[in-house]
Amino acid sequence: MRAGCVECARLAREKESARNAGDLSKATDCAVLLRRHPDHSNKSAHAGRGRA
Ligand SMILES: [Zn+2]
């Protein structure tokens, strides 16, 4: 997971709450999605000054 990636943050949260709820298959699912999240393999985390 990469800091600053909204999707990863969302998945991590979902994974945690799934685990807390005892939904291990969903937690595993989220873990897999996190590991595969493609957005940050070859570009830097910050696009620059796109922030309002
Ligand atoms: Zn991500």
PDB file of C-alpha atoms and ligand atoms in Angstrom:
ATOM      1  CA  MET A   1       0.000   0.000   0.000  1.00  0.00           C
ATOM      2  CA  ARG A   2       1.164   3.458  -0.816  1.00  0.00           C
ATOM      3  CA  ALA A   3       0.570   6.488   1.361  1.00  0.00           C
ATOM      4  CA  GLY A   4      -1.444   9.038  -0.492  1.00  0.00           C
ATOM      5  CA  CYS A   5      -3.330   6.536  -2.590  1.00  0.00           C
ATOM      6  CA  VAL A   6      -6.987   7.069  -1.845  1.00  0.00           C
ATOM      7  CA  GLU A   7      -7.992   3.716  -3.229  1.00  0.00           C
ATOM      8  CA  CYS A   8      -5.439   1.889  -1.114  1.00  0.00           C
ATOM      9  CA  ALA A   9      -6.568   3.770   1.967  1.00  0.00           C
ATOM     10  CA  ARG A  10     -10.132   2.811   1.249  1.00  0.00           C
ATOM     11  CA  LEU A  11      -9.236  -0.820   0.698  1.00  0.00           C
ATOM     12  CA  ALA A  12      -7.171  -0.917   3.861  1.00  0.00           C
ATOM     13  CA  ARG A  13     -10.051   0.437   5.856  1.00  0.00           C
ATOM     14  CA  GLU A  14     -12.438  -1.972   4.275  1.00  0.00           C
ATOM     15  CA  LYS A  15     -10.066  -4.820   4.982  1.00  0.00           C
ATOM     16  CA  GLU A  16      -9.851  -3.847   8.632  1.00  0.00           C
ATOM     17  CA  SER A  17     -13.574  -3.568   9.091  1.00  0.00           C
ATOM     18  CA  ALA A  18     -14.144  -6.830   7.247  1.00  0.00           C
ATOM     19  CA  ARG A  19     -11.696  -8.519   9.540  1.00  0.00           C
ATOM     20  CA  ASN A  20     -13.318  -6.962  12.563  1.00  0.00           C
ATOM     21  CA  ALA A  21     -16.643  -8.229  11.330  1.00  0.00           C
ATOM     22  CA  GLY A  22     -15.212 -11.718  10.989  1.00  0.00           C
ATOM     23  CA  ASP A  23     -15.556 -11.645   7.201  1.00  0.00           C
ATOM     24  CA  LEU A  24     -12.217 -13.197   6.433  1.00  0.00           C
ATOM     25  CA  SER A  25     -12.872 -13.895   2.797  1.00  0.00           C
ATOM     26  CA  LYS A  26     -13.631 -10.259   2.195  1.00  0.00           C
ATOM     27  CA  ALA A  27     -10.584  -9.227   4.186  1.00  0.00           C
ATOM     28  CA  THR A  28      -8.430 -11.491   2.041  1.00  0.00           C
ATOM     29  CA  ASP A  29     -10.037 -10.064  -1.031  1.00  0.00           C
ATOM     30  CA  CYS A  30      -9.144  -6.553  -0.006  1.00  0.00           C
ATOM     31  CA  ALA A  31      -5.608  -7.628   0.805  1.00  0.00           C
ATOM     32  CA  VAL A  32      -5.214  -9.029  -2.684  1.00  0.00           C
ATOM     33  CA  LEU A  33      -6.609  -5.900  -4.278  1.00  0.00           C
ATOM     34  CA  LEU A  34      -4.256  -3.800  -2.194  1.00  0.00           C
ATOM     35  CA  ARG A  35      -1.281  -5.801  -3.261  1.00  0.00           C
ATOM     36  CA  ARG A  36      -2.246  -5.566  -6.880  1.00  0.00           C
ATOM     37  CA  HIS A  37      -3.205  -1.969  -6.964  1.00  0.00           C
ATOM     38  CA  PRO A  38      -1.540  -0.866 -10.181  1.00  0.00           C
ATOM     39  CA  ASP A  39      -1.566   2.860  -9.802  1.00  0.00           C
ATOM     40  CA  HIS A  40       1.752   3.313  -8.131  1.00  0.00           C
ATOM     41  CA  SER A  41       4.241   0.942  -9.624  1.00  0.00           C
ATOM     42  CA  ASN A  42       5.908   3.324 -12.013  1.00  0.00           C
ATOM     43  CA  LYS A  43       4.994   6.849 -11.239  1.00  0.00           C
ATOM     44  CA  SER A  44       5.671   8.946  -8.217  1.00  0.00           C
ATOM     45  CA  ALA A  45       2.951   9.355  -5.652  1.00  0.00           C
ATOM     46  CA  HIS A  46       2.573  13.038  -6.135  1.00  0.00           C
ATOM     47  CA  ALA A  47       1.327  14.501  -9.356  1.00  0.00           C
ATOM     48  CA  GLY A  48       2.442  17.894  -8.140  1.00  0.00           C
ATOM     49  CA  ARG A  49       0.336  20.904  -7.418  1.00  0.00           C
ATOM     50  CA  GLY A  50      -3.062  19.714  -8.435  1.00  0.00           C
ATOM     51  CA  ARG A  51      -4.365  20.390  -4.979  1.00  0.00           C
ATOM     52  CA  ALA A  52      -6.996  23.027  -4.510  1.00  0.00           C
TER      53      ALA A  52
HETATM   54 ZN    ZN B   1      -3.214   2.197  -4.466  1.00  0.00          ZN
END
